[in-house]
PDB file of C-alpha atoms in Angstrom:
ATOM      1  CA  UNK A  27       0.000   0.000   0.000  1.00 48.00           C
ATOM      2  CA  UNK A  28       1.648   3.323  -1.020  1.00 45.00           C
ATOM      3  CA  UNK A  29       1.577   6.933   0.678  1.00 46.00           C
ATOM      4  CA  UNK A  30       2.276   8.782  -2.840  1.00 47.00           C
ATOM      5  CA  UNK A  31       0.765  12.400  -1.955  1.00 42.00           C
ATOM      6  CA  UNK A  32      -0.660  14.372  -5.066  1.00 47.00           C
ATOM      7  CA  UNK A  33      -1.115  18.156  -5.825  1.00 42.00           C
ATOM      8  CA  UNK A  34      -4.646  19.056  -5.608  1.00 49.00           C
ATOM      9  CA  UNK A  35      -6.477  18.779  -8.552  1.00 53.00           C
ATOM     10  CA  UNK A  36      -9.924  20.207 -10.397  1.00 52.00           C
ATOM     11  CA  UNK A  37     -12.849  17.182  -9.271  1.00 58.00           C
ATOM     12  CA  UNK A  38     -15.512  18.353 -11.322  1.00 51.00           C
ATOM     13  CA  UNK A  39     -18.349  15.991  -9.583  1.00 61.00           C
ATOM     14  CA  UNK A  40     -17.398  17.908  -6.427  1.00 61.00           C
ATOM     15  CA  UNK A  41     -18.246  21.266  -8.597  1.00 57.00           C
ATOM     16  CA  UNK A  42     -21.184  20.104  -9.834  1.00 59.00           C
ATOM     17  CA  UNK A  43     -22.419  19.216  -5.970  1.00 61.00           C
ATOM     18  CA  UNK A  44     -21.497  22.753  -4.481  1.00 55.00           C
ATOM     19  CA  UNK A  45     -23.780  24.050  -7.789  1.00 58.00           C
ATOM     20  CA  UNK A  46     -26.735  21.999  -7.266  1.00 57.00           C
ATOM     21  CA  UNK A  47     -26.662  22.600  -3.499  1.00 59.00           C
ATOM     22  CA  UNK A  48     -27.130  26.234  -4.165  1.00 60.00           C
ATOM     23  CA  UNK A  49     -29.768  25.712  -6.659  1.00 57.00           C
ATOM     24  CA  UNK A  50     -31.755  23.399  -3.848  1.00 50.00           C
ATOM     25  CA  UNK A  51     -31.057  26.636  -1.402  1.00 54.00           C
ATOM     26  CA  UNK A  52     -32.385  29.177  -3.672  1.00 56.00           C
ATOM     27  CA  UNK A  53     -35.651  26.812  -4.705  1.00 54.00           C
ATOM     28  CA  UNK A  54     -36.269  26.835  -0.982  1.00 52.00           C
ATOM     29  CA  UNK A  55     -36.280  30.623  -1.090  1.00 55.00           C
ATOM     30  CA  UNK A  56     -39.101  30.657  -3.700  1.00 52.00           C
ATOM     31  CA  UNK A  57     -42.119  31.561  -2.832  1.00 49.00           C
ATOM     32  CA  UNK A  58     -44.611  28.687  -2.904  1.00 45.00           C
ATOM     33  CA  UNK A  59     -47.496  29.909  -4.901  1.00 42.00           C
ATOM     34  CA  UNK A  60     -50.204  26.492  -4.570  1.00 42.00           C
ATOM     35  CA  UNK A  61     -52.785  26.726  -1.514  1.00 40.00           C
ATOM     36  CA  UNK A  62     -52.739  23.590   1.020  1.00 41.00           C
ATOM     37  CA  UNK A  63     -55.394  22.428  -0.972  1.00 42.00           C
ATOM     38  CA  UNK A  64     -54.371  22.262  -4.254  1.00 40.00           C
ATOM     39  CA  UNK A  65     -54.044  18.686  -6.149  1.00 40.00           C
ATOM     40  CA  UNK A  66     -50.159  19.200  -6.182  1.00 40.00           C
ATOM     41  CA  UNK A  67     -50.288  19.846  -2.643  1.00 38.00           C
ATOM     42  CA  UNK A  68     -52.256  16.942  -2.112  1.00 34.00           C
ATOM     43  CA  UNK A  69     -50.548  14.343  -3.920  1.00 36.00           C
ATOM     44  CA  UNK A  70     -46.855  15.524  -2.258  1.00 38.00           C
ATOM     45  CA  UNK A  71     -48.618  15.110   1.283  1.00 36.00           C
ATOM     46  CA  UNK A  72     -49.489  11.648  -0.227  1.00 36.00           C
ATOM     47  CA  UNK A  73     -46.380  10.471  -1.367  1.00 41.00           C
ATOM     48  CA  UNK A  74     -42.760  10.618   1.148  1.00 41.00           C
ATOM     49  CA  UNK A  75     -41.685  13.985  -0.767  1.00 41.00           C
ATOM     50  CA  UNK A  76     -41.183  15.813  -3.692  1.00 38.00           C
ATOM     51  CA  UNK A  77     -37.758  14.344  -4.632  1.00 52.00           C
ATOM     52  CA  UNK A  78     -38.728  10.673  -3.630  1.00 61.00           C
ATOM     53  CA  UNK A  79     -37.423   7.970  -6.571  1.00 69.00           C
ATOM     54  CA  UNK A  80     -41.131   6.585  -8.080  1.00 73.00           C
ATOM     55  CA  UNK A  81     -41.158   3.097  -7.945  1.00 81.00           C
ATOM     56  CA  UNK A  82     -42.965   1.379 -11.149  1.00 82.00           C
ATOM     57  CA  UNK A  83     -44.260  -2.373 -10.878  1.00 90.00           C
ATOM     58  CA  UNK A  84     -42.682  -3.650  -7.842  1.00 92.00           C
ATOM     59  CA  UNK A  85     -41.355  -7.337  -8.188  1.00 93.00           C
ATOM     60  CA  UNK A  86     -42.787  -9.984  -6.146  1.00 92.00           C
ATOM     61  CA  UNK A  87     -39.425  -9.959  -4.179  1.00 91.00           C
ATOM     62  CA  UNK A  88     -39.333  -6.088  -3.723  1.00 93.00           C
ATOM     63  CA  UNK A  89     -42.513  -6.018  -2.331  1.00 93.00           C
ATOM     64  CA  UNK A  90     -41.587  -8.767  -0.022  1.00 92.00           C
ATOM     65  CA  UNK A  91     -38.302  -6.427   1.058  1.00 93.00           C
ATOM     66  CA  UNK A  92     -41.052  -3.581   1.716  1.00 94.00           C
ATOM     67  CA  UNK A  93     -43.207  -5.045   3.918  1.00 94.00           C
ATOM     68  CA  UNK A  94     -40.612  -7.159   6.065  1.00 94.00           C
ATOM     69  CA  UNK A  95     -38.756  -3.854   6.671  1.00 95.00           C
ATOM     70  CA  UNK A  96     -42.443  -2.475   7.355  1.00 95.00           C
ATOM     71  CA  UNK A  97     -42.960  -4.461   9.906  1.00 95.00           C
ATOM     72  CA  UNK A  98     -39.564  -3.465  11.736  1.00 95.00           C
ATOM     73  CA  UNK A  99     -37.770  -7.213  10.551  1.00 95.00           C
ATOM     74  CA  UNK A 100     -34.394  -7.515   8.648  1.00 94.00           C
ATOM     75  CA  UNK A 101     -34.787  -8.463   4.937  1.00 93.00           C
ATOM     76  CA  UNK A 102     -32.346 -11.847   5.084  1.00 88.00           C
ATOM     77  CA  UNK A 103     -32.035 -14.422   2.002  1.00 74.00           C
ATOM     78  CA  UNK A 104     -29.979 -17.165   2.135  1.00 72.00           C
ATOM     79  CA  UNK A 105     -28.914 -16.654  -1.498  1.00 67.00           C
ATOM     80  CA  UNK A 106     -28.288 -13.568  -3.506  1.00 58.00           C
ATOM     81  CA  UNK A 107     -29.732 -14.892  -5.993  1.00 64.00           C
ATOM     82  CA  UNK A 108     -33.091 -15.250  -4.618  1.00 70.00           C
ATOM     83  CA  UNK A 109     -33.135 -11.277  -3.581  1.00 83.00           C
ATOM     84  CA  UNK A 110     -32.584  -9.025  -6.352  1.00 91.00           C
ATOM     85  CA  UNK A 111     -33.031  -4.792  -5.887  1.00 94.00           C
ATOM     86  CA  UNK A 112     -33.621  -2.252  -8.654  1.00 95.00           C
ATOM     87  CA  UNK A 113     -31.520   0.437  -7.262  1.00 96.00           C
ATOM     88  CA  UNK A 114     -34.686   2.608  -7.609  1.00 95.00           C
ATOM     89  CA  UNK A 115     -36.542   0.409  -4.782  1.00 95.00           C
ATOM     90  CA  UNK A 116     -33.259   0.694  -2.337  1.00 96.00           C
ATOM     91  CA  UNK A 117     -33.463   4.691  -3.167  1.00 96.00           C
ATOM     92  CA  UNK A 118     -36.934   4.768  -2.035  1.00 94.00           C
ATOM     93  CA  UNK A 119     -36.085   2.598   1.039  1.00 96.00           C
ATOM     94  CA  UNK A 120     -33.803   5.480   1.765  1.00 96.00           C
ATOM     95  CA  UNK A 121     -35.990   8.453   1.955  1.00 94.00           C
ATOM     96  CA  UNK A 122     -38.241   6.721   4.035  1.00 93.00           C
ATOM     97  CA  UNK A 123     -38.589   7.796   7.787  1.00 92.00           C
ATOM     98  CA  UNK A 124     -38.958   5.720  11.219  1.00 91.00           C
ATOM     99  CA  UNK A 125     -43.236   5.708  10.416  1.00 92.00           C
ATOM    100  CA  UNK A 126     -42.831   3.955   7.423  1.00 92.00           C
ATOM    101  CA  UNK A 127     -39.555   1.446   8.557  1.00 94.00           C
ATOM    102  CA  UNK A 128     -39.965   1.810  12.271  1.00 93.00           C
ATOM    103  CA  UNK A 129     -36.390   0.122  12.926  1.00 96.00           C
ATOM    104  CA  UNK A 130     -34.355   1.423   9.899  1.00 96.00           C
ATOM    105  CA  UNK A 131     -33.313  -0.451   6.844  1.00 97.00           C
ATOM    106  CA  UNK A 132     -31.665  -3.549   7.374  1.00 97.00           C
ATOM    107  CA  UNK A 133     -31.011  -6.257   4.269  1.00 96.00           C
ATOM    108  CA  UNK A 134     -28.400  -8.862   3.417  1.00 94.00           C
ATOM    109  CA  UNK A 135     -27.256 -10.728   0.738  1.00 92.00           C
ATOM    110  CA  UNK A 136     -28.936  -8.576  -1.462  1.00 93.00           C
ATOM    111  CA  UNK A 137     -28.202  -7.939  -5.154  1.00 94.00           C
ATOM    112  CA  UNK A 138     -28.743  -4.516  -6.031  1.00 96.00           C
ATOM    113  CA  UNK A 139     -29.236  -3.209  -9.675  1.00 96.00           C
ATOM    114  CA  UNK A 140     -28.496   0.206 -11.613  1.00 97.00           C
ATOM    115  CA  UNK A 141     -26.790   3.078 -10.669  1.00 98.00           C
ATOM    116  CA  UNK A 142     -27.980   4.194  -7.249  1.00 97.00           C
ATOM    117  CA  UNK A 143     -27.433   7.798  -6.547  1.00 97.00           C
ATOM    118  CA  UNK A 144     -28.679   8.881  -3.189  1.00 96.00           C
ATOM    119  CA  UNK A 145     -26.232  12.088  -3.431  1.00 96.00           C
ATOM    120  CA  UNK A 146     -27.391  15.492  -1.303  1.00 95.00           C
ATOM    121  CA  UNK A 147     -29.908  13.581   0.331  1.00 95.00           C
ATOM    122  CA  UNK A 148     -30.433  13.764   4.166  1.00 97.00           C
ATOM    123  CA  UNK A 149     -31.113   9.878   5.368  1.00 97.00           C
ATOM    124  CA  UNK A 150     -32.692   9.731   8.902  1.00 97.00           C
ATOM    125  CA  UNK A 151     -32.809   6.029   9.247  1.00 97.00           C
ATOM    126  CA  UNK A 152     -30.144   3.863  10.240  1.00 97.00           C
ATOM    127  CA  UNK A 153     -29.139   1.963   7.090  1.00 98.00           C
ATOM    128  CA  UNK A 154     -27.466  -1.876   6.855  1.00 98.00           C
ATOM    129  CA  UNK A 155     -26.667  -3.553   3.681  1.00 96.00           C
ATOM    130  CA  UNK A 156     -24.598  -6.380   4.687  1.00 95.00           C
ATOM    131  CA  UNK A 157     -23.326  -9.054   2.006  1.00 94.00           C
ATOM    132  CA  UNK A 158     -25.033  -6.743  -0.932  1.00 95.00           C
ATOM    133  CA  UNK A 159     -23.426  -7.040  -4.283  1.00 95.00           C
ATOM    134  CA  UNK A 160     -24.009  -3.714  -5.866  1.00 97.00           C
ATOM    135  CA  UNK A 161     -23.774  -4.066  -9.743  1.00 97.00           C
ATOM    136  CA  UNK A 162     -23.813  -0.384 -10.518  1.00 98.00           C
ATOM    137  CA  UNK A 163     -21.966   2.818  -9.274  1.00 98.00           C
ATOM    138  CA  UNK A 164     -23.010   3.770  -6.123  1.00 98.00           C
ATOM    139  CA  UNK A 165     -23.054   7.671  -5.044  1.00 98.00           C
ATOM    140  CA  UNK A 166     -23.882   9.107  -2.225  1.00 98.00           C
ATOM    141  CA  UNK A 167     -21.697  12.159  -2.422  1.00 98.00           C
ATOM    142  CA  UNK A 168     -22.657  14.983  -0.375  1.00 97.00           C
ATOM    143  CA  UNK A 169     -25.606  13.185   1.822  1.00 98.00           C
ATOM    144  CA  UNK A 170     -26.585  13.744   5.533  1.00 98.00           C
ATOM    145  CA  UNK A 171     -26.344  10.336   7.386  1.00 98.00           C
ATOM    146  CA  UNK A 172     -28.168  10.741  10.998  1.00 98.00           C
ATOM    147  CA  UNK A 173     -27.712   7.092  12.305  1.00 97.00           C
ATOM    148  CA  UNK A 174     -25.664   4.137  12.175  1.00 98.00           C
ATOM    149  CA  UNK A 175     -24.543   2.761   8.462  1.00 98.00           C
ATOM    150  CA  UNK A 176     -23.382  -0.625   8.444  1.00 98.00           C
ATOM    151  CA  UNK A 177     -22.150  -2.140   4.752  1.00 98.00           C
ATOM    152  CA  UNK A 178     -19.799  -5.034   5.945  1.00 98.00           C
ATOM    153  CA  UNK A 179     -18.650  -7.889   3.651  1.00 97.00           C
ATOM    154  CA  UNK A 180     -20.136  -5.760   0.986  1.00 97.00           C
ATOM    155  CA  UNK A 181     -19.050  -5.829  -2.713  1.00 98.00           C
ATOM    156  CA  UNK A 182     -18.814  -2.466  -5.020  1.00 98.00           C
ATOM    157  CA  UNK A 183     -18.232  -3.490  -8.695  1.00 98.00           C
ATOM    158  CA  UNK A 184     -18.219  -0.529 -10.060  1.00 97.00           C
ATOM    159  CA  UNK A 185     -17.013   2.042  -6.994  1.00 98.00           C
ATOM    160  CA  UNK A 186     -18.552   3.808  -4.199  1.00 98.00           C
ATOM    161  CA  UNK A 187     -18.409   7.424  -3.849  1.00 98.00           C
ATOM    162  CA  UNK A 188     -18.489   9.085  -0.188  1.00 98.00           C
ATOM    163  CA  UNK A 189     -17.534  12.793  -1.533  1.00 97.00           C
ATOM    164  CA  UNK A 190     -18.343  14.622   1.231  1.00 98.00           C
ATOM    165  CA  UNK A 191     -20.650  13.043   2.714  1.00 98.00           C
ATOM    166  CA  UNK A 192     -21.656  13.266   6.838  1.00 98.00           C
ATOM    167  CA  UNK A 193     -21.800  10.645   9.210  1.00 98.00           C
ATOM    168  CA  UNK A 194     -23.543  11.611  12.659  1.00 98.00           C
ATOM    169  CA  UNK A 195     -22.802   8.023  13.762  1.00 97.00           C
ATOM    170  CA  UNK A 196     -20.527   5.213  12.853  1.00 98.00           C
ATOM    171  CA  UNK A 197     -19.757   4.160   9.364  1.00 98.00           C
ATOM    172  CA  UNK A 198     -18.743   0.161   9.388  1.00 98.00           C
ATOM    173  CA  UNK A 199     -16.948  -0.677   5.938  1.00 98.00           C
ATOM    174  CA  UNK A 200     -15.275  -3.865   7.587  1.00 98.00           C
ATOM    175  CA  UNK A 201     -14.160  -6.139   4.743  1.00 98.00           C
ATOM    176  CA  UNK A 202     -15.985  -4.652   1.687  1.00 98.00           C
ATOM    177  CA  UNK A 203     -14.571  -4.717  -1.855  1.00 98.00           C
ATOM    178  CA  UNK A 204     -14.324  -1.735  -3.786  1.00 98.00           C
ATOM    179  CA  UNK A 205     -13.661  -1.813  -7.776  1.00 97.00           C
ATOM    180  CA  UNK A 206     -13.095   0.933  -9.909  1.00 96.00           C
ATOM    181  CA  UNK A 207     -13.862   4.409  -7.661  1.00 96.00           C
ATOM    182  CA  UNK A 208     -12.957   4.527  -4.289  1.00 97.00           C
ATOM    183  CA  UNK A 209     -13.741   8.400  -3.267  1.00 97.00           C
ATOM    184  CA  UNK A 210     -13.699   9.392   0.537  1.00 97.00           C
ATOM    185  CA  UNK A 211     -12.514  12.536  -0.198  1.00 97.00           C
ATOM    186  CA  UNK A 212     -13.946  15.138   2.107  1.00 98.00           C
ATOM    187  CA  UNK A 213     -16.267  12.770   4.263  1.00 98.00           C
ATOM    188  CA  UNK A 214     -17.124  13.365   7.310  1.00 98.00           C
ATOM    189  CA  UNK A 215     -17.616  11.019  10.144  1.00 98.00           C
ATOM    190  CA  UNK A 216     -18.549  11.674  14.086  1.00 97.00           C
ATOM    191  CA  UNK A 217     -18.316   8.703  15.351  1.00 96.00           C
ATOM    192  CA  UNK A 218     -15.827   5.675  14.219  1.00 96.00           C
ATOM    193  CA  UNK A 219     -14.825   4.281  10.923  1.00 97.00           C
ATOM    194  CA  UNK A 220     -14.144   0.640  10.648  1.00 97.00           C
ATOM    195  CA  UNK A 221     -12.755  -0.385   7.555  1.00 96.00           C
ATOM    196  CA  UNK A 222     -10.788  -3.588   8.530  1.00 96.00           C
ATOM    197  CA  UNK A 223     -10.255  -5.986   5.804  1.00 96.00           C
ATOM    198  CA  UNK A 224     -11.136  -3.379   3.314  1.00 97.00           C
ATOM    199  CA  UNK A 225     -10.258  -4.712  -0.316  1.00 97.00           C
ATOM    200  CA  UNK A 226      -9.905  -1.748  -3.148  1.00 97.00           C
ATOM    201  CA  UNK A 227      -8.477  -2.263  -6.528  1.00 95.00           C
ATOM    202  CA  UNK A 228      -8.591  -1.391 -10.598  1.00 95.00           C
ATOM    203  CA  UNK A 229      -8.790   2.009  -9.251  1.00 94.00           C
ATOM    204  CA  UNK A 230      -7.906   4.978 -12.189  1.00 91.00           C
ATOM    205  CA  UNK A 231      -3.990   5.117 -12.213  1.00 86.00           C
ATOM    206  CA  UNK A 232      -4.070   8.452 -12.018  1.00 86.00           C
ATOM    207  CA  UNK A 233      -6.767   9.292  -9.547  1.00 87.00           C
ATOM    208  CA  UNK A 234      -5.881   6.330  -6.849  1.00 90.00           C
ATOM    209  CA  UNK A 235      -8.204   5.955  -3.366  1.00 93.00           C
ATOM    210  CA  UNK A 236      -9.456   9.100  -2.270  1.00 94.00           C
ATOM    211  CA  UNK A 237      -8.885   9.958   1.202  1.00 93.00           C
ATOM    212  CA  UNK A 238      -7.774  13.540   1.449  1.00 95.00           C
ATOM    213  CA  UNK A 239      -9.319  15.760   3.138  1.00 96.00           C
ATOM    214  CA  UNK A 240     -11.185  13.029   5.673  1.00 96.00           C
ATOM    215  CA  UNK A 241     -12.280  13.546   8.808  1.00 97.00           C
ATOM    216  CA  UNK A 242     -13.225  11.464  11.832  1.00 96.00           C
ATOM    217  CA  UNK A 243     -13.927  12.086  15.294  1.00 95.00           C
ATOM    218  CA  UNK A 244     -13.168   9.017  16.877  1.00 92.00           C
ATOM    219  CA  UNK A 245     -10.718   5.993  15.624  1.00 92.00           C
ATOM    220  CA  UNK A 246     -10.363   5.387  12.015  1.00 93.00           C
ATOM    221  CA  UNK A 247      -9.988   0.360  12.328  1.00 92.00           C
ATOM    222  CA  UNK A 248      -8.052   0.503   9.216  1.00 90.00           C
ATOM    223  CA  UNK A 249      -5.702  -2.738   9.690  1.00 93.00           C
ATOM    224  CA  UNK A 250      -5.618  -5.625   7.152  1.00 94.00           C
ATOM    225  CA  UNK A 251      -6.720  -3.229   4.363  1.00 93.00           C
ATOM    226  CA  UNK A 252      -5.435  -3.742   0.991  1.00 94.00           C
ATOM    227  CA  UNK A 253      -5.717  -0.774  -1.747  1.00 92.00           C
ATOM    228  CA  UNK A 254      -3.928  -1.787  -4.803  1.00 92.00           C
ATOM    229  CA  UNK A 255      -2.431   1.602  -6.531  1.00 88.00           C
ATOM    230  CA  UNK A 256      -2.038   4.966  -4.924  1.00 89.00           C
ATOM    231  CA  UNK A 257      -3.507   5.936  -1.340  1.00 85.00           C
ATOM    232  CA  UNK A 258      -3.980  10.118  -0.921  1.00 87.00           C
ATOM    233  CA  UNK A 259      -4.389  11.740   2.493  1.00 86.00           C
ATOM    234  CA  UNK A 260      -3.438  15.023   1.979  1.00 91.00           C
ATOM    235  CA  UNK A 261      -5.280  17.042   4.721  1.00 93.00           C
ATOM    236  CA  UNK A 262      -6.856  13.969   6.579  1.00 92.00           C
ATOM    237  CA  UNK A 263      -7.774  14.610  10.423  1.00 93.00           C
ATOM    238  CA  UNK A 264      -8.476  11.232  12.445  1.00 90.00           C
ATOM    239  CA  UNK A 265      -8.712  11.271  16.170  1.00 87.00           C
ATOM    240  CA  UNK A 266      -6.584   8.068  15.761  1.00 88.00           C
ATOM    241  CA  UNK A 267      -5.335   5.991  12.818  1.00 83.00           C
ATOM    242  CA  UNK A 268      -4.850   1.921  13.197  1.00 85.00           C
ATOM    243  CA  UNK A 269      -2.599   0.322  11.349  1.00 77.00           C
ATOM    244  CA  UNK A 270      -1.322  -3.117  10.680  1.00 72.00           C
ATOM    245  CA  UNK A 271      -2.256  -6.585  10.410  1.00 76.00           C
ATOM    246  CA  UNK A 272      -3.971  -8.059  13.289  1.00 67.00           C
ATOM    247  CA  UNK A 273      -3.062  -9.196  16.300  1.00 56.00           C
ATOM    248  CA  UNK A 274      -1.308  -5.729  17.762  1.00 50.00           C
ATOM    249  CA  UNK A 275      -2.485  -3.025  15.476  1.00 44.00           C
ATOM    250  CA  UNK A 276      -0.600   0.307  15.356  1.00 46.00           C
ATOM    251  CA  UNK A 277      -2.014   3.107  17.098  1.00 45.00           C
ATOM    252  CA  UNK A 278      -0.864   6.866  15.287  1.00 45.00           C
ATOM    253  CA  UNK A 279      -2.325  10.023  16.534  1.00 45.00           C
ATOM    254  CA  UNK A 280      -2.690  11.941  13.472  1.00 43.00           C
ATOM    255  CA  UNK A 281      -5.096  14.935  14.295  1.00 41.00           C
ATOM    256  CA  UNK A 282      -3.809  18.101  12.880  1.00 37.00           C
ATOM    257  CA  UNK A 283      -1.094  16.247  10.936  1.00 38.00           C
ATOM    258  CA  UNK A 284      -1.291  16.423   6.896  1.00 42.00           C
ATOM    259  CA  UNK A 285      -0.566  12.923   6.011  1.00 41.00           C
TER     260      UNK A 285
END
C-alpha cells in the first residue's frame, strides 16, 4: 500500500455538488405559490416527498423487502440470488422515515441493480446492507447520514463514492470490496470508521483511493486493508489511525497532521 501524496487537482463531480446545493437553497427561497389544498399539494402530502425515486411495478421480491422492513424485521435471504433490488426500490427505502420502517433499513445478501445515486440527500434512518453485491456505481456524495450505516462484507463493482458526505454516527466498511472508484474525499464522520479488511483495486492510475481531506472524530480500524495503486491523504484529520495486520495493530495520533 503506497503513501504517494498528489497536488490538488480540479474534481468536477465535487463542482457540480457545491452548484446543485445552491440551486436546492435558492428553490427553498421561492415563494410557494399552490394553496394547502391544491391537487399538487395533495398528492406531495401523499407520497414521502417531492424528490422521492417513483417506484414502477414492484417485483414480487421487492414487495416482499417492503413489507418485512415495514414491519420493523431484517430483509435476510440465504442466497443472492433469490433477492434481487432495482436500485430505484433501495433509493426509495432510503428516503423513508422511522413511520414507514420503524427500525431502519436492514437487508443482506442482497443484489442490487443500476446506478444508485442517493447524493445530497439527508437519510434519517439507520441503514445496513450487509453481504449486498451492488452491480452499478453507487453515489452518495454529499448526503446527511443521521444514524448508524453498516455495509460489511459488501461488494462495489463498479465504486462507491463518499464525496463529502456526513456521518452523525458510525460508518462500518469492515471487509468490503471496492472496484473501480474509491472516493472518501472530504467525508465526514462523528463517530468511528471501521474499515478492517477493506479490499480496493482497478482504481484509475491516475486518480488512486481518495482519502484527502477526511475527517473522523473518533478511531479510524483501518488494519488488514489492501488498496492496490495509490492511497492520498493530503489534509486527513483522524482522532486516531490503526494500522497493521492483526493481532497488535498500530495506534498513530494523526489529528492536525497532513498525512
Amino acid at each position: 500500500m503506497s503513501h504517494k501524496i498528489k497536488y490538488p487537482r480540479c474534481n468536477f463531480r465535487r463542482l457540480r455538488n457545491v452548484f446543485l446545493t445552491m440551486l436546492v437553497a435558492l428553490a427553498a427561497l421561492a415563494p410557494s405559490t399552490p394553496s394547502q389544498d391544491s391537487p399538487g399539494a395533495i398528492a406531495r402530502a401523499q407520497d414521502d416527498g417531492p424528490t422521492s425515486p417513483v417506484v414502477h411495478n414492484p417485483t414480487p421480491t421487492e414487495k416482499l423487502v417492503m413489507d418485512t422492513l415495514a414491519k420493523g424485521d431484517r430483509a435476510d435471504f440465504p442466497h443472492q440470488s433469490d433477492l434481487i433490488l432495482r436500485s430505484e426500490v433501495l433509493a426509495k427505502l432510503l428516503h423513508s422515515d422511522e413511520k414507514h420502517n420503524p427500525n431502519g433499513i436492514r437487508i443482506k445478501k442482497a443484489r442490487v441493480r443500476g446506478r444508485l445515486d442517493v447524493s445530497i440527500r439527508d437519510i434519517v434512518l439507520s441503514f445496513t446492507c450487509e453481504s449486498c453485491e451492488f452491480d452499478d456505481p453507487v453515489d452518495f456524495s454529499s448526503s446527511h447520514f443521521m444514524n448508524d450505516v453498516t455495509l460489511t462484507g459488501s461488494r462495489f463493482a463498479q465504486g462507491l463514492i463518499l464525496e463529502g458526505a456526513r456521518f452523525d454516527r458510525s460508518l462500518n466498511l469492515t471487509s468490503t470490496r471496492i472496484h473501480n472508484n474509491l472516493d472518501f474525499s472530504f467525508m465526514q464522520v462523528s463517530g468511528a470508521l471501521f474499515a478492517d479488511g477493506l479490499r480496493a483495486r482497478d482504481l484509475p492510475i491516475d486518480v488512486g483511493a481518495q482519502f484527502d481531506n477526511v475527517r473522523v472524530g473518533a478511531a479510524a480500524q483501518l488494519t488488514n486493508t489492501r488498496i492496490v495503486g495509490d492511497l492520498l491523504l493530503e489534509g486527513a484529520d483522524v482522532g486516531e489511525l490503526h494500522l497493521g495486520v492483526d493481532p497488535g495493530p498500530k495506534t498513530l495520533p494523526v489529528r492536525s497532521r497532513r498525512a
